[in-house]
GROMACS .gro file of C-alpha atoms in nm:
model
  264
    1THR     CA    1 -15.120   7.190   3.576
    2SER     CA    2 -15.046   7.412   3.877
    3GLU     CA    3 -14.672   7.408   3.810
    4ARG     CA    4 -14.523   7.718   3.655
    5ALA     CA    5 -14.178   7.742   3.503
    6PHE     CA    6 -13.969   8.051   3.437
    7VAL     CA    7 -13.625   8.083   3.283
    8GLY     CA    8 -13.350   8.160   3.534
    9PRO     CA    9 -12.980   8.234   3.494
   10LEU     CA   10 -12.760   8.021   3.264
   11GLY     CA   11 -13.066   7.899   3.075
   12ARG     CA   12 -13.198   7.696   3.368
   13MET     CA   13 -13.567   7.678   3.459
   14ALA     CA   14 -13.702   7.719   3.812
   15LEU     CA   15 -14.017   7.517   3.878
   16ASN     CA   16 -14.297   7.632   4.105
   17GLY     CA   17 -14.524   7.364   4.243
   18LEU     CA   18 -14.256   7.101   4.318
   19THR     CA   19 -14.168   7.037   4.681
   20CYS     CA   20 -13.831   6.928   4.818
   21ASN     CA   21 -13.851   6.598   5.006
   22HIS     CA   22 -13.567   6.702   5.238
   23CYS     CA   23 -13.650   7.054   5.354
   24GLY     CA   24 -13.998   7.108   5.211
   25GLY     CA   25 -13.884   7.403   5.000
   26THR     CA   26 -14.060   7.494   4.679
   27ASP     CA   27 -13.776   7.680   4.507
   28ILE     CA   28 -13.661   7.408   4.266
   29GLU     CA   29 -13.419   7.472   3.981
   30LEU     CA   30 -13.416   7.245   3.672
   31ASP     CA   31 -13.115   7.216   3.441
   32ALA     CA   32 -13.268   7.096   3.114
   33ALA     CA   33 -12.929   7.025   2.957
   34ARG     CA   34 -12.828   6.777   3.226
   35GLY     CA   35 -13.175   6.667   3.333
   36ASP     CA   36 -13.114   6.761   3.700
   37ALA     CA   37 -13.361   6.914   3.947
   38VAL     CA   38 -13.197   7.077   4.253
   39CYS     CA   39 -13.348   7.244   4.559
   40ILE     CA   40 -13.214   7.600   4.593
   41GLN     CA   41 -13.257   7.617   4.971
   42CYS     CA   42 -13.080   7.295   5.082
   43GLY     CA   43 -12.903   7.182   4.763
   44THR     CA   44 -13.067   6.838   4.749
   45VAL     CA   45 -13.069   6.675   4.403
   46LEU     CA   46 -13.430   6.571   4.345
   47GLU     CA   47 -13.391   6.431   3.991
   48GLU     CA   48 -13.078   6.326   3.806
   49ASN     CA   49 -13.012   6.228   3.443
   50THR     CA   50 -13.378   6.247   3.353
   51ILE     CA   51 -13.450   6.096   3.010
   52VAL     CA   52 -13.720   6.263   2.804
   53ASN     CA   53 -13.860   6.175   2.463
   54GLU     CA   54 -13.916   6.533   2.346
   55VAL     CA   55 -13.670   6.759   2.166
   56THR     CA   56 -13.603   7.108   2.305
   57PHE     CA   57 -13.373   7.381   2.181
   58GLU     CA   58 -13.173   7.652   2.355
   59THR     CA   59 -13.009   7.971   2.230
   60SER     CA   60 -12.632   7.995   2.257
   61ALA     CA   61 -12.430   8.306   2.337
   62GLY     CA   62 -12.362   8.362   1.968
   63GLY     CA   63 -12.730   8.372   1.882
   64GLY     CA   64 -12.751   8.024   1.734
   65SER     CA   65 -12.982   7.744   1.850
   66GLY     CA   66 -12.886   7.394   1.957
   67VAL     CA   67 -13.047   7.076   2.078
   68VAL     CA   68 -13.065   7.022   2.455
   69GLY     CA   69 -12.960   6.681   2.589
   70GLN     CA   70 -12.829   6.364   2.424
   71PHE     CA   71 -12.969   6.098   2.198
   72VAL     CA   72 -12.969   5.754   2.366
   73PRO     CA   73 -13.036   5.463   2.126
   74SER     CA   74 -13.198   5.136   2.230
   75SER     CA   75 -12.860   4.960   2.241
   76GLY     CA   76 -12.756   5.174   2.536
   77LEU     CA   77 -12.457   5.331   2.360
   78ARG     CA   78 -12.454   5.707   2.389
   79SER     CA   79 -12.405   5.914   2.080
   80SER     CA   80 -12.387   6.283   2.006
   81GLY     CA   81 -12.643   6.489   1.822
   82LEU     CA   82 -12.984   6.377   1.712
   83GLY     CA   83 -12.853   6.050   1.571
   84PHE     CA   84 -13.039   6.060   1.240
   85ALA     CA   85 -12.757   5.852   1.089
   86LYS     CA   86 -12.628   5.539   1.255
   87GLU     CA   87 -12.324   5.591   1.472
   88SER     CA   88 -12.010   5.396   1.391
   89ARG     CA   89 -12.038   5.205   1.717
   90GLU     CA   90 -12.389   5.092   1.637
   91VAL     CA   91 -12.274   4.975   1.295
   92ALA     CA   92 -11.983   4.786   1.451
   93LEU     CA   93 -12.219   4.629   1.705
   94SER     CA   94 -12.468   4.510   1.444
   95ASN     CA   95 -12.191   4.372   1.220
   96GLY     CA   96 -12.033   4.200   1.519
   97GLN     CA   97 -12.357   4.029   1.612
   98ARG     CA   98 -12.398   3.901   1.258
   99HIS     CA   99 -12.041   3.766   1.244
  100ILE     CA  100 -12.078   3.607   1.588
  101SER     CA  101 -12.380   3.412   1.466
  102GLN     CA  102 -12.192   3.296   1.156
  103LEU     CA  103 -11.884   3.185   1.350
  104ALA     CA  104 -12.092   3.017   1.621
  105ASN     CA  105 -12.289   2.822   1.362
  106ALA     CA  106 -11.966   2.707   1.198
  107LEU     CA  107 -11.842   2.579   1.537
  108ARG     CA  108 -12.185   2.437   1.632
  109LEU     CA  109 -12.229   2.657   1.937
  110SER     CA  110 -12.572   2.710   2.088
  111GLU     CA  111 -12.769   3.035   2.111
  112HIS     CA  112 -12.671   3.060   2.477
  113HIS     CA  113 -12.306   3.089   2.376
  114GLN     CA  114 -12.394   3.341   2.106
  115ASP     CA  115 -12.583   3.566   2.349
  116ALA     CA  116 -12.296   3.558   2.599
  117ALA     CA  117 -12.044   3.640   2.323
  118GLN     CA  118 -12.259   3.931   2.202
  119ARG     CA  119 -12.259   4.080   2.552
  120LEU     CA  120 -11.880   4.051   2.564
  121PHE     CA  121 -11.852   4.210   2.219
  122GLN     CA  122 -12.067   4.501   2.337
  123LEU     CA  123 -11.820   4.553   2.624
  124ALA     CA  124 -11.536   4.547   2.371
  125VAL     CA  125 -11.712   4.817   2.168
  126GLN     CA  126 -11.776   5.031   2.474
  127HIS     CA  127 -11.409   5.006   2.577
  128ASN     CA  128 -11.291   5.084   2.220
  129PHE     CA  129 -11.113   4.747   2.208
  130ILE     CA  130 -11.208   4.704   1.842
  131GLN     CA  131 -11.010   5.012   1.741
  132GLY     CA  132 -10.707   4.905   1.535
  133ARG     CA  133 -10.803   4.536   1.546
  134LYS     CA  134 -10.981   4.308   1.304
  135THR     CA  135 -11.340   4.241   1.399
  136GLN     CA  136 -11.292   3.869   1.337
  137HIS     CA  137 -11.015   3.855   1.597
  138VAL     CA  138 -11.227   4.031   1.859
  139ILE     CA  139 -11.525   3.806   1.782
  140ALA     CA  140 -11.307   3.496   1.814
  141ALA     CA  141 -11.177   3.624   2.150
  142CYS     CA  142 -11.534   3.678   2.275
  143LEU     CA  143 -11.655   3.334   2.167
  144TYR     CA  144 -11.345   3.155   2.296
  145THR     CA  145 -11.387   3.331   2.632
  146VAL     CA  146 -11.740   3.193   2.652
  147CYS     CA  147 -11.616   2.844   2.557
  148ARG     CA  148 -11.354   2.858   2.831
  149ARG     CA  149 -11.618   2.962   3.084
  150GLU     CA  150 -11.862   2.693   2.975
  151LYS     CA  151 -11.582   2.432   2.940
  152THR     CA  152 -11.672   2.324   2.589
  153ALA     CA  153 -11.447   2.103   2.375
  154HIS     CA  154 -11.322   2.387   2.153
  155LEU     CA  155 -10.961   2.489   2.105
  156LEU     CA  156 -10.831   2.819   1.982
  157ILE     CA  157 -10.693   2.646   1.675
  158ASP     CA  158 -11.051   2.557   1.577
  159TYR     CA  159 -11.125   2.929   1.544
  160SER     CA  160 -10.803   2.967   1.345
  161ASP     CA  161 -10.917   2.698   1.099
  162VAL     CA  162 -11.260   2.855   1.047
  163LEU     CA  163 -11.132   3.212   1.012
  164GLN     CA  164 -10.813   3.111   0.826
  165THR     CA  165 -10.612   3.328   1.065
  166ASN     CA  166 -10.284   3.278   1.247
  167VAL     CA  167 -10.358   3.112   1.581
  168TYR     CA  168 -10.093   3.321   1.759
  169MET     CA  169 -10.262   3.644   1.650
  170LEU     CA  170 -10.590   3.513   1.790
  171GLY     CA  171 -10.416   3.414   2.112
  172SER     CA  172 -10.262   3.759   2.151
  173CYS     CA  173 -10.599   3.927   2.099
  174PHE     CA  174 -10.762   3.688   2.346
  175LEU     CA  175 -10.504   3.758   2.619
  176LYS     CA  176 -10.535   4.135   2.576
  177PHE     CA  177 -10.914   4.110   2.587
  178THR     CA  178 -10.916   3.912   2.911
  179ARG     CA  179 -10.666   4.152   3.070
  180MET     CA  180 -10.876   4.453   2.972
  181LEU     CA  181 -11.187   4.308   3.139
  182SER     CA  182 -10.987   4.150   3.426
  183LEU     CA  183 -11.142   3.811   3.356
  184THR     CA  184 -11.034   3.502   3.549
  185LEU     CA  185 -11.093   3.192   3.338
  186PRO     CA  186 -11.063   2.830   3.453
  187ILE     CA  187 -10.758   2.630   3.352
  188ILE     CA  188 -10.815   2.407   3.050
  189ASP     CA  189 -10.891   2.048   3.148
  190PRO     CA  190 -10.745   1.801   2.893
  191SER     CA  191 -11.024   1.555   2.976
  192LEU     CA  192 -11.265   1.774   2.778
  193TYR     CA  193 -11.097   1.681   2.447
  194ILE     CA  194 -11.038   1.306   2.492
  195HIS     CA  195 -11.367   1.190   2.337
  196ARG     CA  196 -11.333   1.438   2.053
  197PHE     CA  197 -10.984   1.319   1.956
  198ALA     CA  198 -11.064   0.951   2.015
  199SER     CA  199 -11.352   0.964   1.767
  200ARG     CA  200 -11.110   1.080   1.496
  201LEU     CA  201 -10.863   0.796   1.549
  202GLU     CA  202 -11.113   0.533   1.424
  203PHE     CA  203 -11.117   0.289   1.714
  204GLY     CA  204 -11.455   0.153   1.605
  205ASP     CA  205 -11.660  -0.019   1.874
  206LYS     CA  206 -11.381   0.024   2.128
  207THR     CA  207 -11.378   0.404   2.109
  208HIS     CA  208 -11.550   0.434   2.445
  209PHE     CA  209 -11.310   0.191   2.617
  210VAL     CA  210 -11.004   0.365   2.473
  211SER     CA  211 -11.144   0.703   2.581
  212MET     CA  212 -11.205   0.583   2.939
  213SER     CA  213 -10.852   0.444   2.960
  214ALA     CA  214 -10.714   0.774   2.829
  215LEU     CA  215 -10.920   0.966   3.084
  216ARG     CA  216 -10.777   0.756   3.366
  217LEU     CA  217 -10.427   0.825   3.234
  218VAL     CA  218 -10.499   1.199   3.226
  219GLN     CA  219 -10.622   1.187   3.585
  220ARG     CA  220 -10.305   1.004   3.689
  221MET     CA  221 -10.095   1.264   3.508
  222LYS     CA  222 -10.282   1.534   3.696
  223ARG     CA  223 -10.215   1.371   4.033
  224ASP     CA  224  -9.846   1.332   3.949
  225TRP     CA  225  -9.819   1.694   3.823
  226ILE     CA  226  -9.715   1.571   3.477
  227GLN     CA  227  -9.968   1.790   3.297
  228THR     CA  228  -9.853   2.108   3.476
  229GLY     CA  229  -9.693   2.346   3.226
  230ARG     CA  230  -9.786   2.134   2.925
  231ARG     CA  231 -10.042   2.195   2.654
  232PRO     CA  232 -10.374   2.011   2.684
  233SER     CA  233 -10.340   1.875   2.330
  234GLY     CA  234 -10.007   1.716   2.414
  235ILE     CA  235 -10.147   1.552   2.727
  236CYS     CA  236 -10.441   1.417   2.527
  237GLY     CA  237 -10.213   1.285   2.254
  238ALA     CA  238  -9.986   1.102   2.498
  239ALA     CA  239 -10.282   0.951   2.686
  240LEU     CA  240 -10.455   0.837   2.367
  241LEU     CA  241 -10.135   0.686   2.226
  242ILE     CA  242 -10.080   0.477   2.540
  243ALA     CA  243 -10.449   0.385   2.566
  244ALA     CA  244 -10.459   0.275   2.201
  245ARG     CA  245 -10.163   0.041   2.251
  246ILE     CA  246 -10.320  -0.097   2.570
  247HIS     CA  247 -10.629  -0.202   2.373
  248GLY     CA  248 -10.427  -0.349   2.087
  249PHE     CA  249 -10.446  -0.065   1.833
  250ARG     CA  250 -10.131   0.013   1.639
  251ARG     CA  251 -10.150   0.390   1.610
  252THR     CA  252  -9.827   0.563   1.519
  253GLN     CA  253  -9.711   0.880   1.684
  254ARG     CA  254  -9.755   1.067   1.356
  255GLU     CA  255 -10.123   0.965   1.331
  256VAL     CA  256 -10.194   1.089   1.684
  257VAL     CA  257 -10.003   1.412   1.622
  258ARG     CA  258 -10.208   1.481   1.309
  259VAL     CA  259 -10.533   1.448   1.507
  260VAL     CA  260 -10.443   1.646   1.819
  261ARG     CA  261 -10.267   1.917   1.612
  262ILE     CA  262  -9.931   1.937   1.785
  263CYS     CA  263  -9.575   1.924   1.650
  264ASP     CA  264  -9.407   1.588   1.605
   0.00000   0.00000   0.00000
């Protein structure tokens, strides 16, 4: 080509043949370490953070040689050096994706939920949120955040049962995760869990009728501000208990409590 390069001060290369789009000058200086091309006459940055696929070396002041630039893997996470060995973040990311798939399959979540949780886990890795925390807790926080967004019928205690972990520890990790990312999640609607709990109380052919009655009770509680400040499971339990007695089913309070997973 007609371009000629010569080494300038501080190890930079000045390129002849390139033209500045701003002033038309041809005195262009290239910093290979940063990947920047700057016009000497007007100071306009012509190229910035240029990514190249070739390895170049430079000589340091002590006489040693070093690699110019950074290695950028396909995952988008920057790492130092040539990256011949996997970085710890890449290992954490690959392990997290595998555990997300396992937990999502156990909770019968779709691939859409898995992909959204993997993107959230990648943000957790980039923000060093996994440092000092169990990976299972962070994964549960990511998946539960997706479930809250998509309004699925999953409670945090379901994750606690699958992972055999204290539900309060999962809740603490979830709250810290949402605060770190400044996420605003919708308030839990108790109506999402009525059909799930009703199917476990063995109402037989009248399961649908009992569920519809319980849903109407929940809506009335919402209009009267009864559900404000109360747990969704408790609202569902009270509505199902009343609805069961309306339709002639003798369900004790202890049976309902065992299904909705609240204290007696």
